[in-house]
Coordinates of C-alpha atoms in Angstrom, one line a residue:
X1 CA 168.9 100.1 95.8
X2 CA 167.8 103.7 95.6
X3 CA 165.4 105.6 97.6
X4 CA 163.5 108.3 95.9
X5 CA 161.8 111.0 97.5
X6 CA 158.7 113.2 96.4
X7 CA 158.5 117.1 97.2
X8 CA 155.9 117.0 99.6
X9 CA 154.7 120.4 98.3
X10 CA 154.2 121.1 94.8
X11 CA 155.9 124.4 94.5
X12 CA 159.0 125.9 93.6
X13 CA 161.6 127.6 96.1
X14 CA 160.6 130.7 95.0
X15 CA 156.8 130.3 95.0
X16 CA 157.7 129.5 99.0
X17 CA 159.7 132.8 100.0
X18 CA 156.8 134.3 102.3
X19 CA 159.4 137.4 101.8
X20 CA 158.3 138.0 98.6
X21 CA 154.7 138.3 97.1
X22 CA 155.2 135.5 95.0
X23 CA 155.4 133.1 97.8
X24 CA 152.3 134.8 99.6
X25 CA 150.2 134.4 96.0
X26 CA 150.9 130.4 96.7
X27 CA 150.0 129.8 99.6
X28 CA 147.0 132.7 101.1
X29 CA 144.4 131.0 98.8
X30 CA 145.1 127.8 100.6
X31 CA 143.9 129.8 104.1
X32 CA 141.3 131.5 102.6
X33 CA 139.7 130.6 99.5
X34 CA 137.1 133.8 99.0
X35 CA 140.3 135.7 98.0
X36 CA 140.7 137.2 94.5
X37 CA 144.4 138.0 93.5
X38 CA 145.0 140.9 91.2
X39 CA 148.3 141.5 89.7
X40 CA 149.9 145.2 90.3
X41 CA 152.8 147.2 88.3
X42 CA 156.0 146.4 89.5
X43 CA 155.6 143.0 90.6
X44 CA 153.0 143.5 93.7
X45 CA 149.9 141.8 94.0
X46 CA 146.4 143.1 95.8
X47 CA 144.3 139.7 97.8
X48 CA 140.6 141.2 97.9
X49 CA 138.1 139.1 100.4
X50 CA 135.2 138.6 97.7
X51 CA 133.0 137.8 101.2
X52 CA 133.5 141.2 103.1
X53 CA 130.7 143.1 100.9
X54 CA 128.4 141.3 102.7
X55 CA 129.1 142.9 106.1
X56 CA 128.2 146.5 104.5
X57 CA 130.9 147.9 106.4
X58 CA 133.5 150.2 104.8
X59 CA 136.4 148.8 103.2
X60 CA 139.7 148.5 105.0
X61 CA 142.7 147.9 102.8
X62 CA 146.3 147.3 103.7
X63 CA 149.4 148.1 102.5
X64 CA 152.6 146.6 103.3
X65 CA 155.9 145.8 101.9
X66 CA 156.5 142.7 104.9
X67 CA 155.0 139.4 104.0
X68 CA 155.1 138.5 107.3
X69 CA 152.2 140.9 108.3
X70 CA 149.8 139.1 106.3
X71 CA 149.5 136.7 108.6
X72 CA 148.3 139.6 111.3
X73 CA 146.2 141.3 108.9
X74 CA 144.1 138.1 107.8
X75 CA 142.9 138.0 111.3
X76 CA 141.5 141.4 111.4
X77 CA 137.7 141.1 110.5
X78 CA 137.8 144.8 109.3
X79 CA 140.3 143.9 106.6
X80 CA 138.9 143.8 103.5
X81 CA 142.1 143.5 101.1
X82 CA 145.7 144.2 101.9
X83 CA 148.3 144.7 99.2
X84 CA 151.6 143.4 99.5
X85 CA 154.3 146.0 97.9
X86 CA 157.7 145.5 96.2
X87 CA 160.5 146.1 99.1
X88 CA 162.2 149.5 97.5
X89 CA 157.9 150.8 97.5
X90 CA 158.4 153.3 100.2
X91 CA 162.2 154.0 99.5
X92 CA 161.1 155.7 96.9
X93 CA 160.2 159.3 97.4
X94 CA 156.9 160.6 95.7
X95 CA 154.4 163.6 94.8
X96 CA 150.9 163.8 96.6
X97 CA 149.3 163.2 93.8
X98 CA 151.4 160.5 92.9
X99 CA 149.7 158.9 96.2
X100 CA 146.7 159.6 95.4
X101 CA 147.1 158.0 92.1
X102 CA 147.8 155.1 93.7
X103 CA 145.2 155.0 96.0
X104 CA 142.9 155.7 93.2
X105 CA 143.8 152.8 91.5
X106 CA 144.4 150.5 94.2
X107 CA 140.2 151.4 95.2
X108 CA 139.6 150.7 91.4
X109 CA 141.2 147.4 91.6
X110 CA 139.2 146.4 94.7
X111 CA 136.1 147.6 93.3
X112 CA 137.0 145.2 90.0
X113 CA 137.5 142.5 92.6
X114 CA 134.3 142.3 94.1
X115 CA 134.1 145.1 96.8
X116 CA 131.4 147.4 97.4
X117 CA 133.6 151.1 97.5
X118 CA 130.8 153.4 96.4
X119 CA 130.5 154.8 100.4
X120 CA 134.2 155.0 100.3
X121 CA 137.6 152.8 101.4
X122 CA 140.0 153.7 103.5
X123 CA 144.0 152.6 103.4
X124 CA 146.3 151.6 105.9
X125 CA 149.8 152.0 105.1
X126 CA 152.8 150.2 106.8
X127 CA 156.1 151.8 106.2
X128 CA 157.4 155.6 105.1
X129 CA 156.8 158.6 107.5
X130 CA 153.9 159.1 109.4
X131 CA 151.5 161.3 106.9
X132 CA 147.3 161.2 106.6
X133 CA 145.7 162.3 103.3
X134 CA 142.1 162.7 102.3
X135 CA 141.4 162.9 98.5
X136 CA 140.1 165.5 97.8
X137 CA 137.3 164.7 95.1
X138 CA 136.3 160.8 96.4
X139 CA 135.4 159.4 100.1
X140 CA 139.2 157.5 100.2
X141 CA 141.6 158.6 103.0
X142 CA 145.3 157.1 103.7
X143 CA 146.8 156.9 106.9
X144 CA 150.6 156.0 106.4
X145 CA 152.3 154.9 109.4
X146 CA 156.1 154.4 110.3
X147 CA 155.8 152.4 113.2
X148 CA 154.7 148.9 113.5
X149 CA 153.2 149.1 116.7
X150 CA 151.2 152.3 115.7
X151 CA 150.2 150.2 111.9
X152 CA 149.1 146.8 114.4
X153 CA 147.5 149.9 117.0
X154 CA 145.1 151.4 114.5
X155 CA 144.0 147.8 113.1
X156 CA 143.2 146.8 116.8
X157 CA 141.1 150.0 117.0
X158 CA 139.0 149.6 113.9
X159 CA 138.3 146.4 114.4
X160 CA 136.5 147.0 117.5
X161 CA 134.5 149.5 115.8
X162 CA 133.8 146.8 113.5
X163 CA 132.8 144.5 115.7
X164 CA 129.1 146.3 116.6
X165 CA 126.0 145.3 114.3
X166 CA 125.8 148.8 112.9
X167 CA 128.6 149.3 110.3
X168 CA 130.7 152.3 111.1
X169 CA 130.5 155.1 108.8
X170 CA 132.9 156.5 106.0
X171 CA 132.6 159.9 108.1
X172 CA 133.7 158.3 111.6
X173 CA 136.3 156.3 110.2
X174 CA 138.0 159.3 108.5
X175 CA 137.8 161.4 112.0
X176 CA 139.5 158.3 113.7
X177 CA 142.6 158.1 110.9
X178 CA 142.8 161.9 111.0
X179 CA 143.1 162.0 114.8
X180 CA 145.3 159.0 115.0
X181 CA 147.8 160.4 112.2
X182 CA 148.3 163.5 114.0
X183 CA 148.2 162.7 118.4
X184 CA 149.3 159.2 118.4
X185 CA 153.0 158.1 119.5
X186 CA 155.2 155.5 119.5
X187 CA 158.2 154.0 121.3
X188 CA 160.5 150.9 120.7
X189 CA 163.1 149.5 123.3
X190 CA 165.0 146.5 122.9
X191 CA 167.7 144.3 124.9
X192 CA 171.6 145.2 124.0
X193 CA 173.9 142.3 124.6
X194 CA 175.4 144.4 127.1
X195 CA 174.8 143.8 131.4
X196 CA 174.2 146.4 134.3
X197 CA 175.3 144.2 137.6
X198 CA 172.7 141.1 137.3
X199 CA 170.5 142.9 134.6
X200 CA 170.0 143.2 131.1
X201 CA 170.2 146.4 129.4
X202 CA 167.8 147.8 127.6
X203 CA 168.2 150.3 124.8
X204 CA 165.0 153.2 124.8
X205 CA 164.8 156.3 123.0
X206 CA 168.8 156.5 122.6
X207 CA 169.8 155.9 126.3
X208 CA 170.4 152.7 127.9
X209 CA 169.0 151.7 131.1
X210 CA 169.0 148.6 133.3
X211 CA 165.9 146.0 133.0
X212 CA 164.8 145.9 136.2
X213 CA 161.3 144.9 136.0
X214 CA 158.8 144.7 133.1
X215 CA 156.8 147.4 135.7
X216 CA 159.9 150.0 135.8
X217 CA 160.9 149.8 132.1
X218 CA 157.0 150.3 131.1
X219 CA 156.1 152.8 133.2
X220 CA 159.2 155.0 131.4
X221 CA 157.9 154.1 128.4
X222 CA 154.3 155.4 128.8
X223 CA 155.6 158.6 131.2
X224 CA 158.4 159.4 128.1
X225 CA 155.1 159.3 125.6
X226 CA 152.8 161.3 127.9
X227 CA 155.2 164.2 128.0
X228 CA 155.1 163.9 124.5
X229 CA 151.5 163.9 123.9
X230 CA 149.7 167.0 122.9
X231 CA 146.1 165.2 124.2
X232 CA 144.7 165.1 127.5
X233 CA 143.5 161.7 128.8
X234 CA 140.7 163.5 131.1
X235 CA 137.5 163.0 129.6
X236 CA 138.8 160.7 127.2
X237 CA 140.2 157.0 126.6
X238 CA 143.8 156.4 126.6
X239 CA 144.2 153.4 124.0
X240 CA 147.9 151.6 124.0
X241 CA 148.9 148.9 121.9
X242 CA 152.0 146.7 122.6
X243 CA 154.4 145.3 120.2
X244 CA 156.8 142.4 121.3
X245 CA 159.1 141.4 118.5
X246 CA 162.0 139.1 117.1
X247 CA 161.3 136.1 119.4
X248 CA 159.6 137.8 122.6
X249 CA 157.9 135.3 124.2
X250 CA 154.1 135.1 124.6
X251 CA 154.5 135.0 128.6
X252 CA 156.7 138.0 128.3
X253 CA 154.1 139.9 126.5
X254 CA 151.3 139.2 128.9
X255 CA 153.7 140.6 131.4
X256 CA 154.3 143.7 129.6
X257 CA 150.9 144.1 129.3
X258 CA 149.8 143.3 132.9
X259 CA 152.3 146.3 134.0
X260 CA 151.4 148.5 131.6
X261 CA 147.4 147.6 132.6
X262 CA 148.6 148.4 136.5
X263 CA 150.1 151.7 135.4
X264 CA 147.5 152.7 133.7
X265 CA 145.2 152.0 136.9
X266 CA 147.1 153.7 139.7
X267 CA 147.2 157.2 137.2
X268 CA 143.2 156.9 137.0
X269 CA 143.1 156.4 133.0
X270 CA 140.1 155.2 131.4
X271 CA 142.1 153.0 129.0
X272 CA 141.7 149.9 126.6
X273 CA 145.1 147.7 126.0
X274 CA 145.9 145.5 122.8
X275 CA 148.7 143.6 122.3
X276 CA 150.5 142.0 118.9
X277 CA 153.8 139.9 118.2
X278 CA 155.9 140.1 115.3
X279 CA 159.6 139.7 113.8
X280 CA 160.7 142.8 111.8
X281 CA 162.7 141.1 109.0
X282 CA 165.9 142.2 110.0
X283 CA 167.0 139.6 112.9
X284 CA 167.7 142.3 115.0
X285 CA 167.8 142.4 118.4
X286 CA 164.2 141.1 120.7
X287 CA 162.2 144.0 122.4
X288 CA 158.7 145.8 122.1
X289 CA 157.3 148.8 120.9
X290 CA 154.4 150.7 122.3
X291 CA 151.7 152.8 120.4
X292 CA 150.0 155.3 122.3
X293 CA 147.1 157.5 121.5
X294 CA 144.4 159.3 123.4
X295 CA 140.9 159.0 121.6
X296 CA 138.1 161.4 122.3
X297 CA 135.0 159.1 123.2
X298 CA 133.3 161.1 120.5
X299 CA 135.0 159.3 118.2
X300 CA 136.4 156.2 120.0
X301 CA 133.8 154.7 122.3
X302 CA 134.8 152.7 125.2
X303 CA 134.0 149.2 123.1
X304 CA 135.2 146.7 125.4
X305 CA 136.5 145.5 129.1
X306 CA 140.0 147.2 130.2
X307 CA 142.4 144.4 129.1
X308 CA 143.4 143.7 132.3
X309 CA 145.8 140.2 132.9
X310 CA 146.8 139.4 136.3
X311 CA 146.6 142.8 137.4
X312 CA 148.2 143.6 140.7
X313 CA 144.9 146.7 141.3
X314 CA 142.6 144.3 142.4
X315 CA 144.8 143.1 144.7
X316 CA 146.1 147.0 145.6
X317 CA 142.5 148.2 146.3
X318 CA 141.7 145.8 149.0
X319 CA 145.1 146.2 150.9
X320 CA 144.3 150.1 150.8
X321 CA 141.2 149.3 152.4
X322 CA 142.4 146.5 155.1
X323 CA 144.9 145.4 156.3
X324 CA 143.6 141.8 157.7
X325 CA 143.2 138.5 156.3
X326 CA 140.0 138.4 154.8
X327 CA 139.4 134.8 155.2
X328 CA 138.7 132.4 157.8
X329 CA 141.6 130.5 157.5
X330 CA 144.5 132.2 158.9
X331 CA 148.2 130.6 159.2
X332 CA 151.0 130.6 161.8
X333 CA 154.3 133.0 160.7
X334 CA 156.5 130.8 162.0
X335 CA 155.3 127.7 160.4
X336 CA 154.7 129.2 156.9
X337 CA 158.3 130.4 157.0
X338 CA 159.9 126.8 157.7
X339 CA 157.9 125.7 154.9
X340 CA 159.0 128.2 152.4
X341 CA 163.0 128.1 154.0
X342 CA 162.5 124.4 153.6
X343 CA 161.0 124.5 150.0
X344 CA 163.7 126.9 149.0
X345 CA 166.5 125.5 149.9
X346 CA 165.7 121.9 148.5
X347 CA 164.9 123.8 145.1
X348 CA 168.5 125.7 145.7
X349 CA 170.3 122.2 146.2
X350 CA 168.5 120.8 143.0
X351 CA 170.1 123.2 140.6
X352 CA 172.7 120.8 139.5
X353 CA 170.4 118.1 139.2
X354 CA 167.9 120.4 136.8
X355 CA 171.0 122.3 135.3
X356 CA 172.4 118.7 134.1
X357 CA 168.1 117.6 132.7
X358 CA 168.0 121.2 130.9
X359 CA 171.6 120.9 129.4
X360 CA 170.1 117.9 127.3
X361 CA 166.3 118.5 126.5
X362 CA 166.8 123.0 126.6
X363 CA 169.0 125.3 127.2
X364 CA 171.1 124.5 130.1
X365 CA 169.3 127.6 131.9
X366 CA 166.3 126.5 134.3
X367 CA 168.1 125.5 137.2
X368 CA 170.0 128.5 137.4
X369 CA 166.2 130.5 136.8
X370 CA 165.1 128.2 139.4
X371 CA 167.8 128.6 141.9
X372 CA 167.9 132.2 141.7
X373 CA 164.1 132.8 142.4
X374 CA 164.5 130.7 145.7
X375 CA 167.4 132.9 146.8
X376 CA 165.1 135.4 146.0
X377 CA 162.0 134.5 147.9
X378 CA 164.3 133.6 151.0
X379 CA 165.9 137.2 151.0
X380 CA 162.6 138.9 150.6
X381 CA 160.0 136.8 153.0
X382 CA 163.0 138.5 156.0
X383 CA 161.3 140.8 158.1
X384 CA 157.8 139.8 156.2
X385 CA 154.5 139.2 158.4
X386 CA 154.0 135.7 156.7
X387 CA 150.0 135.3 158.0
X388 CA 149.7 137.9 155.5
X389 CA 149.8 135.7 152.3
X390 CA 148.2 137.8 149.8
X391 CA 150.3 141.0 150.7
X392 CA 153.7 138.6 150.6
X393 CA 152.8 137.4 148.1
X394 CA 151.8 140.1 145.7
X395 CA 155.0 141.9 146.5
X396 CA 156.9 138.8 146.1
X397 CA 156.1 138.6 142.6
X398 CA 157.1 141.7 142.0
X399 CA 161.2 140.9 143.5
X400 CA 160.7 137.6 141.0
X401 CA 159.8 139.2 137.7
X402 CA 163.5 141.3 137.8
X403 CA 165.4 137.5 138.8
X404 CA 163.5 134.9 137.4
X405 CA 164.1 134.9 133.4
X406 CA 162.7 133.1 130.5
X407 CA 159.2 130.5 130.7
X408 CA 159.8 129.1 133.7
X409 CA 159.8 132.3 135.3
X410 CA 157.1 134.0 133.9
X411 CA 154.9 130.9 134.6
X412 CA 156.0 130.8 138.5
X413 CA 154.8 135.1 138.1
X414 CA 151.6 134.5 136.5
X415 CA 150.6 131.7 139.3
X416 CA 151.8 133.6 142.4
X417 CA 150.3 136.7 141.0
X418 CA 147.2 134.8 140.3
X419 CA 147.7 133.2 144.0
X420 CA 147.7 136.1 146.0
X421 CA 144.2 137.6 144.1
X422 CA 142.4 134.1 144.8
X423 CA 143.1 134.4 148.2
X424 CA 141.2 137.0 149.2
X425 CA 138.3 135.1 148.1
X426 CA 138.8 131.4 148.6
X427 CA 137.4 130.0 151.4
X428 CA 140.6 127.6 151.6
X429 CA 144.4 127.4 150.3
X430 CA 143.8 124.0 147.9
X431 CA 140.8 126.6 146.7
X432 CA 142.8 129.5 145.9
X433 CA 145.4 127.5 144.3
X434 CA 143.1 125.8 142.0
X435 CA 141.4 129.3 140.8
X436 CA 145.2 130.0 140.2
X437 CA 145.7 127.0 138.2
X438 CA 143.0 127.7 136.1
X439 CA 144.1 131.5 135.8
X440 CA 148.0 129.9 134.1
X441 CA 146.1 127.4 132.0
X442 CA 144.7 130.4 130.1
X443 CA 148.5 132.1 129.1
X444 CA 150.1 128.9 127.9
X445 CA 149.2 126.1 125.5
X446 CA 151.0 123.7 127.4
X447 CA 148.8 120.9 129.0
X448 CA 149.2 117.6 131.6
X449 CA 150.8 115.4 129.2
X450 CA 153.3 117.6 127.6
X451 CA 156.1 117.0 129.3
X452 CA 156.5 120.2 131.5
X453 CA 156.2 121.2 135.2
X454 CA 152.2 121.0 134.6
X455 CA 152.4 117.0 134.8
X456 CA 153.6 117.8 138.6
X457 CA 151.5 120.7 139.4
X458 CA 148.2 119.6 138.0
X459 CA 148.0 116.5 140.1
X460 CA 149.6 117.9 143.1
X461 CA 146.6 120.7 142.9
X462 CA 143.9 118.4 142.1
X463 CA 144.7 115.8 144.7
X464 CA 145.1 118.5 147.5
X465 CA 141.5 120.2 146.5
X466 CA 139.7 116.7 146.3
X467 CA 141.4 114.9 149.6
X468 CA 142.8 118.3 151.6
X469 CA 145.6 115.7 152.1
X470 CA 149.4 117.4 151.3
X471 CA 150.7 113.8 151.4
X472 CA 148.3 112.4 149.2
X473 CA 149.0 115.5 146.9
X474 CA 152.7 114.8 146.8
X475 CA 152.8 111.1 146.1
X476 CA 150.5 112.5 143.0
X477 CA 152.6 115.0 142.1
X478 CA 155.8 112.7 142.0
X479 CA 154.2 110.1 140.0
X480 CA 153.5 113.6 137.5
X481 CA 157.2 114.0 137.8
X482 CA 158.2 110.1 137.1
X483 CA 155.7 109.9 134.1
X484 CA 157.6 112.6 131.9
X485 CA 160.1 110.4 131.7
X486 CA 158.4 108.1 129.4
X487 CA 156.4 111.1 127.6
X488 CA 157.0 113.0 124.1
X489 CA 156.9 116.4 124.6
X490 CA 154.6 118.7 122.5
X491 CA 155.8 122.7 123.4
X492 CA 158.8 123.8 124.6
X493 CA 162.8 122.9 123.8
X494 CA 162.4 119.3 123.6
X495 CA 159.8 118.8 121.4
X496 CA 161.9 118.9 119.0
X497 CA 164.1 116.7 120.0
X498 CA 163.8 112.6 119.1
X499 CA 162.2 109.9 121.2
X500 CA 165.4 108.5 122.2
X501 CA 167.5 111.5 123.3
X502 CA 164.3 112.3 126.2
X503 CA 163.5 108.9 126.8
X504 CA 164.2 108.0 130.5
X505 CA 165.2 111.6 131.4
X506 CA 162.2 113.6 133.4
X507 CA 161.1 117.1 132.6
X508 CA 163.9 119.7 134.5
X509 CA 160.8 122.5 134.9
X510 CA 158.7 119.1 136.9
X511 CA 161.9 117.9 138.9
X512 CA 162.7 121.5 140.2
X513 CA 158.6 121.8 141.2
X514 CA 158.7 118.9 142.5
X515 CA 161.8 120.0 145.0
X516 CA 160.1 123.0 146.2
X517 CA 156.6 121.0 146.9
X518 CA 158.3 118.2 149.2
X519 CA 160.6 120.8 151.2
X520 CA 156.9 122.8 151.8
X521 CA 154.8 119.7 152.3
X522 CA 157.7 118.0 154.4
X523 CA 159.7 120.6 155.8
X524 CA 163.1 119.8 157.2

């Protein structure tokens, strides 16, 4: 008997190396059909949106020799054609007016594609040294830009000038380039494979330095690119953008970009925050970049709300002001610290258990992330005035983003964080830790029924707000646990393992919650 088996996807090897034009010439029409694709010299290709004359708004076209930014530059509404070069493009070293050759025909091109250029187009470049020219006889200016974090900066920025019913003008947008090309600056760190004690070391600007925090190795990172700044942020807006790259996780960015956000604050900086994730191509080592520019308000408006996730201000500006809890509910030192001690040391007693669950659906590391934030909490709540929740546990948070590493421990950050805001407002605990809840759903795709510590938490929350019973709320939450033994699991590690290698095994990230919830409920 033989089995034969069809090529699910009509094209050739080639035709599917997202590397290469070719495989981008494939498979972009299939995303969006409006584009026309217009063959270059020397084996590029320009993708014109036939639909973006009918915004009015000046042309935006991108050029880049990485596939893999297509994917970021479809999403930008101000992008009205990008043009995806041959790799040695910018290796090769050329005359002003070759580049504005180029750009001449590369207008002409969009022009025979279906865009409206008679009020002028400006071009983007990704690669090359950082240069901005005007042509001097037509309304076309190029900003060419080294950096990735700087090329994903400046698309952020126009399109939120894009976003406002009255198209920005030719004149504005040139002024914006211009300015940008000449006071904006970049940085990139990245983790070595080297240690300092118990942290990673991080590689900045030629030196090395232990990770300590997200908050320490940021705030170096916008201090090192003030000094270098030739603009004053008085008066004006301070725009950063951050980059995470080659497998930076999602959680991890939102942490980057909460410190940089509380940075920001405590230096009084009017300041708007965007945020991107790529890989570079090169498999090289994970890290971020950050773009900075300060943008007079002449040119820049304020467009939108400080991007501000999780910040720690809100939280800062009330404890400056009191010092009391600002709810009627107020709890007893002593018995908030057995609870904790309790919680902490079942969760510290669990590692094996978790280490042995995560060895066959992850990586073998959550019970050791797990174990280690306990130790934490236990050595910083000494000497803490426990009826002071918010206070503990804003600071807490901070001692758990340098110990507690990959998902896990970013999600336990984001909720405590989140926790010790709510508080200040809630009328109760099950309250605050419901708003909380809600706050972590927003930063992760994960949902009850996924098989992750959500199956515990969500029930154990929604139970305790509903009855105000802990007991009730645990007996929920370790049915949540049980019931991920019999689930398939869509994010994370083990989704992409088979039925029958999770079957019957519960989720490590639930059975380690689940720990720390009966030594709190039921303390020892």
């Amino acid at each position: 008997m033989g089995l034969v088996i069809d090529r699910p996807i009509p094209y050739a090897d080639d035709e599917l190396n997202l590397r290469k034009s070719k495989g981008w010439v494939s498979l972009l029409p299939l995303f969006r059909p409006s584009l026309s694709i217009v063959p270059l010299p020397g084996g590029s290709y320009l993708f014109a949106d036939r639909n973006y004359s009918l915004t009015g708004a000046i042309p935006v076209i991108v050029l880049t020799c990485n596939g893999e930014s297509a994917t970021s530059v479809l999403s930008k509404s101000c992008v009205a054609a990008f043009v995806l070069l041959d790799d040695k493009y910018f290796a090769e070293i050329r005359t002003e007016t070759d580049q504005l050759a180029l750009g001449d025909e590369i207008v002409r091109n969009c022009t025979d594609a279906g865009l409206d250029t008679s009020d002028g187009a400006v071009l983007i470049e990704n690669g090359g040294p950082n240069a901005y020219r005007r042509h001097p006889s037509a309304p076309i200016s190029t900003l060419q830009l080294a950096a990735r974090s700087e090329f994903n900066h400046v698309l952020d920025l126009l399109n939120s000038l894009s976003t406002g019913t009255t198209p920005i003008s030719f004149v504005d947008i040139d002024r914006l380039l211009c300015s940008f090309g000449q006071t904006s600056y970049s940085t990139r760190s990245y983790f070595t494979d080297r240690k300092s004690g118990q942290f990673a070391v991080v590689s900045h600007a030629g030196n090395e330095f232990p990770f300590e925090s997200a908050a320490q190795a940021v705030a170096l990172d916008i201090e090192s690119l003030e000094a270098r700044s030739k603009s004053t942020a008085v008066g004006n807006v301070l725009t950063l953008h951050i980059s995470c790259f080659n497998g930076m996780s999602e959680l991890e960015r939102l942490i980057l970009v909460n410190s940089a956000a509380a940075h920001l604050d405590r230096h009084g900086h009017v300041h708007e925050l965007s945020s991107s994730m790529f890989s570079d191509a090169t498999n090289g080592p994970r890290g971020w970049g950050i773009s900075f520019y300060v943008a007079d308000l002449g040119i820049m408006p304020l467009t939108s709300p400080t991007s501000r996730l999780l910040s720690q201000d809100s939280l800062s500006q009330k404890l400056a002001t009191t010092r009391s809890w600002p709810v009627s509910e107020h709890y007893d030192d002593e018995d908030v610290r057995r609870r904790i001690v309790s919680g902490c040391k079942n969760l510290i007693e669990s590692e094996p258990l978790v280490t042995e669950y995560d060895t066959i659906l992850g990586d073998g590391d959550c019970g050791h992330t797990l174990r280690d934030g306990a130790e934490k909490a236990l050595d910083f709540i000494q000497g803490q005035d426990l009826t002071q929740l918010p206070a503990t546990l804003g600071g807490l948070v901070e001692a758990l983003e340098v110990t507690m590493g990959g998902t896990s421990g970013a999600l336990y950050c984001i909720f405590l964080s989140s926790l010790a805001r709510c508080l200040w407002d809630a009328p109760d605990l099950p309250t605050a830790l419901a708003a909380a809840l809600d706050d972590l759903l927003k930063f992760t795709r994960a949902r009850l029924g996924d098989r992750t510590m959500l199956d515990c938490l969500v029930p154990f929350i929604n139970t305790l707000k509903a009855t105000h019973d802990p007991s009730k709320a645990l007996v929920e939450a370790t049915n949540g646990r049980d019931s991920t033994s019999l689930m398939t699991a869509s994010v994370g590690r083990s989704s992409y393992l088979s039925e029958s290698t999770t079957r019957n095994i519960p989720d490590p990230g639930a059975v380690g919650l689940l720990k720390l919830l009966e030594g709190i409920v039921e303390p020892n």
